[in-house]
Amino acid sequence: MKAKMAIYQVIKTVQIKRALTGEQETFTVVQGTEMFCVRGRQIQSTHIYWVPAGEDVADEENYLAPVDDPDYNLQLDFQIYREKYGVLMPAEVKKIREDYQLSLRQYALILGISYSTLSEIENGLILQSDEQESLFQLSRNRVAFKNLIVAKEAVMSARQFQRIQDKIAQL
């Protein structure tokens, strides 16, 4: 839930060429500090918005997501949330998986999540749930992770289980 931005600041004016139409458009880029609720927890973030040329920059109805990076504000919110609440960053999640020399599919199978969800987490597109965060943190401990693999044997083929066991044994 977004709170009204009380103070905005004009940063710059940008011109972009629209890919579909080929037309040149001008925008005023503004920034302002807002309070947001992410997973029921308050965070403060300085967001950037683009306002089409000729529109009132004081009217939030004219604010658009940055045209060159529509997910910019969301990614910033996730980063601030992760830092404030000690949640692993996407690169840290990926490093855990890579340290075990596991593919996305293998690591996801062990954790009990879809590989597409794991990919989105590793690429910073979504914020992991508290349960997923617990599994990632658990994975940092080699003994606990080996125990998790054994516990998941029933949901793996014998071949998958053996491959994963072999990789972990080599570490």
PDB file of N, CA and C in Angstrom, residues 55-149:
ATOM      1  N   GLU A  55       2.430  17.452 -18.770  1.00  0.00           N
ATOM      2  CA  GLU A  55       1.545  17.068 -17.662  1.00  0.00           C
ATOM      3  C   GLU A  55       2.059  17.669 -16.358  1.00  0.00           C
ATOM      4  N   ASP A  56       1.179  17.841 -15.398  1.00  0.00           N
ATOM      5  CA  ASP A  56       1.493  18.429 -14.104  1.00  0.00           C
ATOM      6  C   ASP A  56       2.307  17.445 -13.265  1.00  0.00           C
ATOM      7  N   VAL A  57       3.553  17.803 -12.925  1.00  0.00           N
ATOM      8  CA  VAL A  57       4.411  16.914 -12.139  1.00  0.00           C
ATOM      9  C   VAL A  57       3.961  16.824 -10.682  1.00  0.00           C
ATOM     10  N   ALA A  58       3.106  17.726 -10.242  1.00  0.00           N
ATOM     11  CA  ALA A  58       2.609  17.685  -8.872  1.00  0.00           C
ATOM     12  C   ALA A  58       1.409  16.739  -8.727  1.00  0.00           C
ATOM     13  N   ASP A  59       0.852  16.297  -9.844  1.00  0.00           N
ATOM     14  CA  ASP A  59      -0.320  15.410  -9.825  1.00  0.00           C
ATOM     15  C   ASP A  59       0.126  13.964  -9.984  1.00  0.00           C
ATOM     16  N   GLU A  60       0.012  13.190  -8.906  1.00  0.00           N
ATOM     17  CA  GLU A  60       0.478  11.797  -8.919  1.00  0.00           C
ATOM     18  C   GLU A  60      -0.281  10.923  -9.910  1.00  0.00           C
ATOM     19  N   GLU A  61      -1.427  11.367 -10.365  1.00  0.00           N
ATOM     20  CA  GLU A  61      -2.179  10.628 -11.387  1.00  0.00           C
ATOM     21  C   GLU A  61      -1.390  10.547 -12.695  1.00  0.00           C
ATOM     22  N   ASN A  62      -0.440  11.460 -12.880  1.00  0.00           N
ATOM     23  CA  ASN A  62       0.367  11.492 -14.099  1.00  0.00           C
ATOM     24  C   ASN A  62       1.640  10.651 -14.000  1.00  0.00           C
ATOM     25  N   TYR A  63       1.899  10.065 -12.828  1.00  0.00           N
ATOM     26  CA  TYR A  63       3.140   9.338 -12.616  1.00  0.00           C
ATOM     27  C   TYR A  63       3.091   7.967 -13.290  1.00  0.00           C
ATOM     28  N   LEU A  64       4.124   7.684 -14.052  1.00  0.00           N
ATOM     29  CA  LEU A  64       4.274   6.391 -14.719  1.00  0.00           C
ATOM     30  C   LEU A  64       5.522   5.699 -14.177  1.00  0.00           C
ATOM     31  N   ALA A  65       5.520   4.376 -14.236  1.00  0.00           N
ATOM     32  CA  ALA A  65       6.739   3.635 -13.900  1.00  0.00           C
ATOM     33  C   ALA A  65       7.819   4.055 -14.892  1.00  0.00           C
ATOM     34  N   PRO A  66       9.086   4.036 -14.482  1.00  0.00           N
ATOM     35  CA  PRO A  66      10.149   4.417 -15.417  1.00  0.00           C
ATOM     36  C   PRO A  66      10.036   3.614 -16.718  1.00  0.00           C
ATOM     37  N   VAL A  67       9.928   4.310 -17.819  1.00  0.00           N
ATOM     38  CA  VAL A  67       9.707   3.665 -19.114  1.00  0.00           C
ATOM     39  C   VAL A  67      10.882   2.775 -19.499  1.00  0.00           C
ATOM     40  N   ASP A  68      12.081   3.154 -19.121  1.00  0.00           N
ATOM     41  CA  ASP A  68      13.267   2.363 -19.477  1.00  0.00           C
ATOM     42  C   ASP A  68      13.485   1.170 -18.544  1.00  0.00           C
ATOM     43  N   ASP A  69      12.811   1.150 -17.381  1.00  0.00           N
ATOM     44  CA  ASP A  69      12.949   0.048 -16.420  1.00  0.00           C
ATOM     45  C   ASP A  69      11.694   0.013 -15.546  1.00  0.00           C
ATOM     46  N   PRO A  70      10.607  -0.550 -16.060  1.00  0.00           N
ATOM     47  CA  PRO A  70       9.327  -0.517 -15.336  1.00  0.00           C
ATOM     48  C   PRO A  70       9.346  -1.163 -13.944  1.00  0.00           C
ATOM     49  N   ASP A  71      10.276  -2.066 -13.701  1.00  0.00           N
ATOM     50  CA  ASP A  71      10.350  -2.742 -12.402  1.00  0.00           C
ATOM     51  C   ASP A  71      11.300  -2.063 -11.421  1.00  0.00           C
ATOM     52  N   TYR A  72      11.854  -0.911 -11.787  1.00  0.00           N
ATOM     53  CA  TYR A  72      12.861  -0.256 -10.963  1.00  0.00           C
ATOM     54  C   TYR A  72      12.399  -0.061  -9.517  1.00  0.00           C
ATOM     55  N   ASN A  73      11.227   0.541  -9.319  1.00  0.00           N
ATOM     56  CA  ASN A  73      10.756   0.836  -7.960  1.00  0.00           C
ATOM     57  C   ASN A  73      10.489  -0.432  -7.165  1.00  0.00           C
ATOM     58  N   LEU A  74       9.913  -1.432  -7.810  1.00  0.00           N
ATOM     59  CA  LEU A  74       9.648  -2.705  -7.144  1.00  0.00           C
ATOM     60  C   LEU A  74      10.947  -3.380  -6.720  1.00  0.00           C
ATOM     61  N   GLN A  75      11.933  -3.399  -7.610  1.00  0.00           N
ATOM     62  CA  GLN A  75      13.225  -4.006  -7.285  1.00  0.00           C
ATOM     63  C   GLN A  75      13.891  -3.268  -6.116  1.00  0.00           C
ATOM     64  N   LEU A  76      13.761  -1.962  -6.117  1.00  0.00           N
ATOM     65  CA  LEU A  76      14.326  -1.155  -5.026  1.00  0.00           C
ATOM     66  C   LEU A  76      13.639  -1.501  -3.707  1.00  0.00           C
ATOM     67  N   ASP A  77      12.308  -1.633  -3.738  1.00  0.00           N
ATOM     68  CA  ASP A  77      11.567  -2.006  -2.525  1.00  0.00           C
ATOM     69  C   ASP A  77      12.025  -3.362  -2.001  1.00  0.00           C
ATOM     70  N   PHE A  78      12.185  -4.339  -2.904  1.00  0.00           N
ATOM     71  CA  PHE A  78      12.645  -5.668  -2.496  1.00  0.00           C
ATOM     72  C   PHE A  78      14.033  -5.594  -1.872  1.00  0.00           C
ATOM     73  N   GLN A  79      14.917  -4.798  -2.470  1.00  0.00           N
ATOM     74  CA  GLN A  79      16.278  -4.675  -1.946  1.00  0.00           C
ATOM     75  C   GLN A  79      16.263  -4.064  -0.544  1.00  0.00           C
ATOM     76  N   ILE A  80      15.502  -3.007  -0.363  1.00  0.00           N
ATOM     77  CA  ILE A  80      15.415  -2.359   0.950  1.00  0.00           C
ATOM     78  C   ILE A  80      14.824  -3.321   1.974  1.00  0.00           C
ATOM     79  N   TYR A  81      13.773  -4.050   1.587  1.00  0.00           N
ATOM     80  CA  TYR A  81      13.149  -5.035   2.473  1.00  0.00           C
ATOM     81  C   TYR A  81      14.164  -6.099   2.893  1.00  0.00           C
ATOM     82  N   ARG A  82      14.903  -6.622   1.903  1.00  0.00           N
ATOM     83  CA  ARG A  82      15.895  -7.661   2.204  1.00  0.00           C
ATOM     84  C   ARG A  82      16.954  -7.152   3.186  1.00  0.00           C
ATOM     85  N   GLU A  83      17.435  -5.940   2.938  1.00  0.00           N
ATOM     86  CA  GLU A  83      18.460  -5.369   3.813  1.00  0.00           C
ATOM     87  C   GLU A  83      17.916  -5.123   5.218  1.00  0.00           C
ATOM     88  N   LYS A  84      16.723  -4.564   5.313  1.00  0.00           N
ATOM     89  CA  LYS A  84      16.145  -4.203   6.609  1.00  0.00           C
ATOM     90  C   LYS A  84      15.800  -5.426   7.449  1.00  0.00           C
ATOM     91  N   TYR A  85      15.325  -6.497   6.803  1.00  0.00           N
ATOM     92  CA  TYR A  85      14.852  -7.659   7.552  1.00  0.00           C
ATOM     93  C   TYR A  85      15.767  -8.883   7.433  1.00  0.00           C
ATOM     94  N   GLY A  86      16.975  -8.699   6.920  1.00  0.00           N
ATOM     95  CA  GLY A  86      17.963  -9.767   6.894  1.00  0.00           C
ATOM     96  C   GLY A  86      17.618 -10.926   5.975  1.00  0.00           C
ATOM     97  N   VAL A  87      16.913 -10.638   4.894  1.00  0.00           N
ATOM     98  CA  VAL A  87      16.540 -11.662   3.922  1.00  0.00           C
ATOM     99  C   VAL A  87      17.655 -11.761   2.886  1.00  0.00           C
ATOM    100  N   LEU A  88      17.984 -12.984   2.482  1.00  0.00           N
ATOM    101  CA  LEU A  88      19.064 -13.181   1.517  1.00  0.00           C
ATOM    102  C   LEU A  88      18.780 -12.458   0.201  1.00  0.00           C
ATOM    103  N   MET A  89      19.826 -11.874  -0.353  1.00  0.00           N
ATOM    104  CA  MET A  89      19.744 -11.229  -1.663  1.00  0.00           C
ATOM    105  C   MET A  89      19.738 -12.311  -2.752  1.00  0.00           C
ATOM    106  N   PRO A  90      19.216 -11.986  -3.934  1.00  0.00           N
ATOM    107  CA  PRO A  90      19.187 -12.971  -5.025  1.00  0.00           C
ATOM    108  C   PRO A  90      20.551 -13.600  -5.314  1.00  0.00           C
ATOM    109  N   ALA A  91      21.587 -12.804  -5.331  1.00  0.00           N
ATOM    110  CA  ALA A  91      22.933 -13.337  -5.613  1.00  0.00           C
ATOM    111  C   ALA A  91      23.385 -14.313  -4.528  1.00  0.00           C
ATOM    112  N   GLU A  92      22.964 -14.083  -3.294  1.00  0.00           N
ATOM    113  CA  GLU A  92      23.332 -14.993  -2.205  1.00  0.00           C
ATOM    114  C   GLU A  92      22.627 -16.344  -2.360  1.00  0.00           C
ATOM    115  N   VAL A  93      21.362 -16.305  -2.766  1.00  0.00           N
ATOM    116  CA  VAL A  93      20.616 -17.551  -2.992  1.00  0.00           C
ATOM    117  C   VAL A  93      21.283 -18.337  -4.117  1.00  0.00           C
ATOM    118  N   LYS A  94      21.626 -17.643  -5.192  1.00  0.00           N
ATOM    119  CA  LYS A  94      22.275 -18.298  -6.329  1.00  0.00           C
ATOM    120  C   LYS A  94      23.628 -18.878  -5.926  1.00  0.00           C
ATOM    121  N   LYS A  95      24.360 -18.147  -5.103  1.00  0.00           N
ATOM    122  CA  LYS A  95      25.684 -18.628  -4.671  1.00  0.00           C
ATOM    123  C   LYS A  95      25.568 -19.912  -3.854  1.00  0.00           C
ATOM    124  N   ILE A  96      24.559 -20.010  -2.999  1.00  0.00           N
ATOM    125  CA  ILE A  96      24.360 -21.242  -2.226  1.00  0.00           C
ATOM    126  C   ILE A  96      24.196 -22.409  -3.187  1.00  0.00           C
ATOM    127  N   ARG A  97      23.318 -22.237  -4.169  1.00  0.00           N
ATOM    128  CA  ARG A  97      23.066 -23.300  -5.150  1.00  0.00           C
ATOM    129  C   ARG A  97      24.332 -23.646  -5.919  1.00  0.00           C
ATOM    130  N   GLU A  98      25.035 -22.628  -6.386  1.00  0.00           N
ATOM    131  CA  GLU A  98      26.249 -22.858  -7.172  1.00  0.00           C
ATOM    132  C   GLU A  98      27.359 -23.490  -6.337  1.00  0.00           C
ATOM    133  N   ASP A  99      27.440 -23.135  -5.065  1.00  0.00           N
ATOM    134  CA  ASP A  99      28.447 -23.746  -4.190  1.00  0.00           C
ATOM    135  C   ASP A  99      28.239 -25.251  -4.066  1.00  0.00           C
ATOM    136  N   TYR A 100      26.981 -25.690  -4.153  1.00  0.00           N
ATOM    137  CA  TYR A 100      26.671 -27.126  -4.135  1.00  0.00           C
ATOM    138  C   TYR A 100      26.739 -27.738  -5.537  1.00  0.00           C
ATOM    139  N   GLN A 101      27.046 -26.903  -6.535  1.00  0.00           N
ATOM    140  CA  GLN A 101      27.137 -27.332  -7.937  1.00  0.00           C
ATOM    141  C   GLN A 101      25.843 -27.997  -8.418  1.00  0.00           C
ATOM    142  N   LEU A 102      24.721 -27.407  -8.013  1.00  0.00           N
ATOM    143  CA  LEU A 102      23.417 -27.933  -8.386  1.00  0.00           C
ATOM    144  C   LEU A 102      22.776 -27.060  -9.458  1.00  0.00           C
ATOM    145  N   SER A 103      22.009 -27.686 -10.327  1.00  0.00           N
ATOM    146  CA  SER A 103      21.234 -26.925 -11.308  1.00  0.00           C
ATOM    147  C   SER A 103      20.031 -26.298 -10.605  1.00  0.00           C
ATOM    148  N   LEU A 104      19.392 -25.375 -11.290  1.00  0.00           N
ATOM    149  CA  LEU A 104      18.165 -24.788 -10.751  1.00  0.00           C
ATOM    150  C   LEU A 104      17.149 -25.874 -10.421  1.00  0.00           C
ATOM    151  N   ARG A 105      16.970 -26.802 -11.339  1.00  0.00           N
ATOM    152  CA  ARG A 105      15.980 -27.870 -11.152  1.00  0.00           C
ATOM    153  C   ARG A 105      16.321 -28.751  -9.949  1.00  0.00           C
ATOM    154  N   GLN A 106      17.596 -29.080  -9.787  1.00  0.00           N
ATOM    155  CA  GLN A 106      18.000 -29.941  -8.668  1.00  0.00           C
ATOM    156  C   GLN A 106      17.778 -29.245  -7.325  1.00  0.00           C
ATOM    157  N   TYR A 107      18.229 -28.007  -7.234  1.00  0.00           N
ATOM    158  CA  TYR A 107      18.086 -27.267  -5.974  1.00  0.00           C
ATOM    159  C   TYR A 107      16.607 -27.046  -5.647  1.00  0.00           C
ATOM    160  N   ALA A 108      15.823 -26.690  -6.660  1.00  0.00           N
ATOM    161  CA  ALA A 108      14.387 -26.480  -6.458  1.00  0.00           C
ATOM    162  C   ALA A 108      13.703 -27.761  -5.989  1.00  0.00           C
ATOM    163  N   LEU A 109      14.093 -28.882  -6.564  1.00  0.00           N
ATOM    164  CA  LEU A 109      13.515 -30.172  -6.182  1.00  0.00           C
ATOM    165  C   LEU A 109      13.793 -30.479  -4.709  1.00  0.00           C
ATOM    166  N   ILE A 110      15.009 -30.232  -4.287  1.00  0.00           N
ATOM    167  CA  ILE A 110      15.378 -30.469  -2.884  1.00  0.00           C
ATOM    168  C   ILE A 110      14.576 -29.557  -1.954  1.00  0.00           C
ATOM    169  N   LEU A 111      14.401 -28.300  -2.353  1.00  0.00           N
ATOM    170  CA  LEU A 111      13.699 -27.338  -1.507  1.00  0.00           C
ATOM    171  C   LEU A 111      12.181 -27.491  -1.559  1.00  0.00           C
ATOM    172  N   GLY A 112      11.700 -28.184  -2.593  1.00  0.00           N
ATOM    173  CA  GLY A 112      10.257 -28.362  -2.721  1.00  0.00           C
ATOM    174  C   GLY A 112       9.548 -27.160  -3.316  1.00  0.00           C
ATOM    175  N   ILE A 113      10.272 -26.425  -4.188  1.00  0.00           N
ATOM    176  CA  ILE A 113       9.656 -25.300  -4.897  1.00  0.00           C
ATOM    177  C   ILE A 113       9.868 -25.511  -6.390  1.00  0.00           C
ATOM    178  N   SER A 114       9.118 -24.805  -7.204  1.00  0.00           N
ATOM    179  CA  SER A 114       9.295 -24.965  -8.649  1.00  0.00           C
ATOM    180  C   SER A 114      10.599 -24.299  -9.081  1.00  0.00           C
ATOM    181  N   TYR A 115      11.191 -24.831 -10.139  1.00  0.00           N
ATOM    182  CA  TYR A 115      12.446 -24.228 -10.602  1.00  0.00           C
ATOM    183  C   TYR A 115      12.206 -22.838 -11.170  1.00  0.00           C
ATOM    184  N   SER A 116      11.005 -22.579 -11.713  1.00  0.00           N
ATOM    185  CA  SER A 116      10.716 -21.237 -12.237  1.00  0.00           C
ATOM    186  C   SER A 116      10.646 -20.226 -11.092  1.00  0.00           C
ATOM    187  N   THR A 117      10.087 -20.634  -9.952  1.00  0.00           N
ATOM    188  CA  THR A 117      10.058 -19.746  -8.781  1.00  0.00           C
ATOM    189  C   THR A 117      11.474 -19.473  -8.296  1.00  0.00           C
ATOM    190  N   LEU A 118      12.295 -20.519  -8.231  1.00  0.00           N
ATOM    191  CA  LEU A 118      13.683 -20.343  -7.815  1.00  0.00           C
ATOM    192  C   LEU A 118      14.416 -19.403  -8.768  1.00  0.00           C
ATOM    193  N   SER A 119      14.186 -19.557 -10.061  1.00  0.00           N
ATOM    194  CA  SER A 119      14.813 -18.687 -11.049  1.00  0.00           C
ATOM    195  C   SER A 119      14.386 -17.235 -10.842  1.00  0.00           C
ATOM    196  N   GLU A 120      13.109 -17.018 -10.593  1.00  0.00           N
ATOM    197  CA  GLU A 120      12.613 -15.652 -10.358  1.00  0.00           C
ATOM    198  C   GLU A 120      13.230 -15.050  -9.099  1.00  0.00           C
ATOM    199  N   ILE A 121      13.411 -15.866  -8.061  1.00  0.00           N
ATOM    200  CA  ILE A 121      14.044 -15.384  -6.830  1.00  0.00           C
ATOM    201  C   ILE A 121      15.505 -15.031  -7.106  1.00  0.00           C
ATOM    202  N   GLU A 122      16.224 -15.923  -7.783  1.00  0.00           N
ATOM    203  CA  GLU A 122      17.646 -15.685  -8.079  1.00  0.00           C
ATOM    204  C   GLU A 122      17.842 -14.466  -8.977  1.00  0.00           C
ATOM    205  N   ASN A 123      16.869 -14.170  -9.808  1.00  0.00           N
ATOM    206  CA  ASN A 123      16.961 -13.017 -10.707  1.00  0.00           C
ATOM    207  C   ASN A 123      16.326 -11.760 -10.127  1.00  0.00           C
ATOM    208  N   GLY A 124      15.882 -11.830  -8.873  1.00  0.00           N
ATOM    209  CA  GLY A 124      15.341 -10.657  -8.197  1.00  0.00           C
ATOM    210  C   GLY A 124      13.977 -10.226  -8.687  1.00  0.00           C
ATOM    211  N   LEU A 125      13.268 -11.103  -9.376  1.00  0.00           N
ATOM    212  CA  LEU A 125      11.959 -10.737  -9.922  1.00  0.00           C
ATOM    213  C   LEU A 125      10.843 -10.867  -8.900  1.00  0.00           C
ATOM    214  N   ILE A 126      11.041 -11.758  -7.915  1.00  0.00           N
ATOM    215  CA  ILE A 126      10.071 -11.901  -6.833  1.00  0.00           C
ATOM    216  C   ILE A 126      10.821 -11.989  -5.512  1.00  0.00           C
ATOM    217  N   LEU A 127      10.093 -11.722  -4.456  1.00  0.00           N
ATOM    218  CA  LEU A 127      10.646 -11.804  -3.109  1.00  0.00           C
ATOM    219  C   LEU A 127      10.275 -13.160  -2.535  1.00  0.00           C
ATOM    220  N   GLN A 128      11.265 -13.874  -2.019  1.00  0.00           N
ATOM    221  CA  GLN A 128      10.986 -15.189  -1.459  1.00  0.00           C
ATOM    222  C   GLN A 128      10.081 -15.084  -0.234  1.00  0.00           C
ATOM    223  N   SER A 129       9.271 -16.125  -0.033  1.00  0.00           N
ATOM    224  CA  SER A 129       8.406 -16.185   1.151  1.00  0.00           C
ATOM    225  C   SER A 129       9.269 -16.440   2.384  1.00  0.00           C
ATOM    226  N   ASP A 130       8.684 -16.271   3.551  1.00  0.00           N
ATOM    227  CA  ASP A 130       9.407 -16.547   4.791  1.00  0.00           C
ATOM    228  C   ASP A 130       9.824 -18.017   4.854  1.00  0.00           C
ATOM    229  N   GLU A 131       8.944 -18.908   4.354  1.00  0.00           N
ATOM    230  CA  GLU A 131       9.260 -20.335   4.350  1.00  0.00           C
ATOM    231  C   GLU A 131      10.433 -20.640   3.422  1.00  0.00           C
ATOM    232  N   GLN A 132      10.422 -20.042   2.238  1.00  0.00           N
ATOM    233  CA  GLN A 132      11.523 -20.240   1.298  1.00  0.00           C
ATOM    234  C   GLN A 132      12.822 -19.679   1.864  1.00  0.00           C
ATOM    235  N   GLU A 133      12.733 -18.534   2.519  1.00  0.00           N
ATOM    236  CA  GLU A 133      13.923 -17.940   3.140  1.00  0.00           C
ATOM    237  C   GLU A 133      14.501 -18.894   4.179  1.00  0.00           C
ATOM    238  N   SER A 134      13.636 -19.531   4.959  1.00  0.00           N
ATOM    239  CA  SER A 134      14.098 -20.497   5.961  1.00  0.00           C
ATOM    240  C   SER A 134      14.839 -21.655   5.305  1.00  0.00           C
ATOM    241  N   LEU A 135      14.315 -22.135   4.178  1.00  0.00           N
ATOM    242  CA  LEU A 135      14.983 -23.228   3.460  1.00  0.00           C
ATOM    243  C   LEU A 135      16.341 -22.783   2.909  1.00  0.00           C
ATOM    244  N   PHE A 136      16.405 -21.563   2.389  1.00  0.00           N
ATOM    245  CA  PHE A 136      17.684 -21.058   1.876  1.00  0.00           C
ATOM    246  C   PHE A 136      18.700 -20.950   3.015  1.00  0.00           C
ATOM    247  N   GLN A 137      18.250 -20.426   4.150  1.00  0.00           N
ATOM    248  CA  GLN A 137      19.150 -20.290   5.298  1.00  0.00           C
ATOM    249  C   GLN A 137      19.606 -21.667   5.785  1.00  0.00           C
ATOM    250  N   LEU A 138      18.684 -22.611   5.831  1.00  0.00           N
ATOM    251  CA  LEU A 138      19.014 -23.985   6.214  1.00  0.00           C
ATOM    252  C   LEU A 138      20.051 -24.572   5.260  1.00  0.00           C
ATOM    253  N   SER A 139      19.922 -24.254   3.979  1.00  0.00           N
ATOM    254  CA  SER A 139      20.830 -24.773   2.958  1.00  0.00           C
ATOM    255  C   SER A 139      22.264 -24.319   3.160  1.00  0.00           C
ATOM    256  N   ARG A 140      22.469 -23.255   3.865  1.00  0.00           N
ATOM    257  CA  ARG A 140      23.821 -22.763   4.102  1.00  0.00           C
ATOM    258  C   ARG A 140      24.622 -23.717   4.972  1.00  0.00           C
ATOM    259  N   ASN A 141      23.937 -24.510   5.787  1.00  0.00           N
ATOM    260  CA  ASN A 141      24.578 -25.479   6.664  1.00  0.00           C
ATOM    261  C   ASN A 141      24.659 -26.809   5.922  1.00  0.00           C
ATOM    262  N   ARG A 142      25.877 -27.262   5.634  1.00  0.00           N
ATOM    263  CA  ARG A 142      26.074 -28.483   4.821  1.00  0.00           C
ATOM    264  C   ARG A 142      25.432 -29.720   5.449  1.00  0.00           C
ATOM    265  N   VAL A 143      25.556 -29.876   6.740  1.00  0.00           N
ATOM    266  CA  VAL A 143      24.984 -31.058   7.406  1.00  0.00           C
ATOM    267  C   VAL A 143      23.457 -31.014   7.304  1.00  0.00           C
ATOM    268  N   ALA A 144      22.887 -29.874   7.603  1.00  0.00           N
ATOM    269  CA  ALA A 144      21.424 -29.739   7.519  1.00  0.00           C
ATOM    270  C   ALA A 144      20.953 -29.948   6.084  1.00  0.00           C
ATOM    271  N   PHE A 145      21.724 -29.441   5.122  1.00  0.00           N
ATOM    272  CA  PHE A 145      21.333 -29.590   3.718  1.00  0.00           C
ATOM    273  C   PHE A 145      21.400 -31.061   3.288  1.00  0.00           C
ATOM    274  N   LYS A 146      22.428 -31.760   3.719  1.00  0.00           N
ATOM    275  CA  LYS A 146      22.521 -33.197   3.403  1.00  0.00           C
ATOM    276  C   LYS A 146      21.327 -33.954   3.988  1.00  0.00           C
ATOM    277  N   ASN A 147      20.923 -33.593   5.190  1.00  0.00           N
ATOM    278  CA  ASN A 147      19.756 -34.219   5.809  1.00  0.00           C
ATOM    279  C   ASN A 147      18.479 -33.899   5.032  1.00  0.00           C
ATOM    280  N   LEU A 148      18.384 -32.690   4.516  1.00  0.00           N
ATOM    281  CA  LEU A 148      17.226 -32.307   3.708  1.00  0.00           C
ATOM    282  C   LEU A 148      17.173 -33.139   2.427  1.00  0.00           C
ATOM    283  N   ILE A 149      18.318 -33.372   1.826  1.00  0.00           N
ATOM    284  CA  ILE A 149      18.384 -34.194   0.608  1.00  0.00           C
ATOM    285  C   ILE A 149      17.875 -35.600   0.901  1.00  0.00           C
TER     286      ILE A 149
END
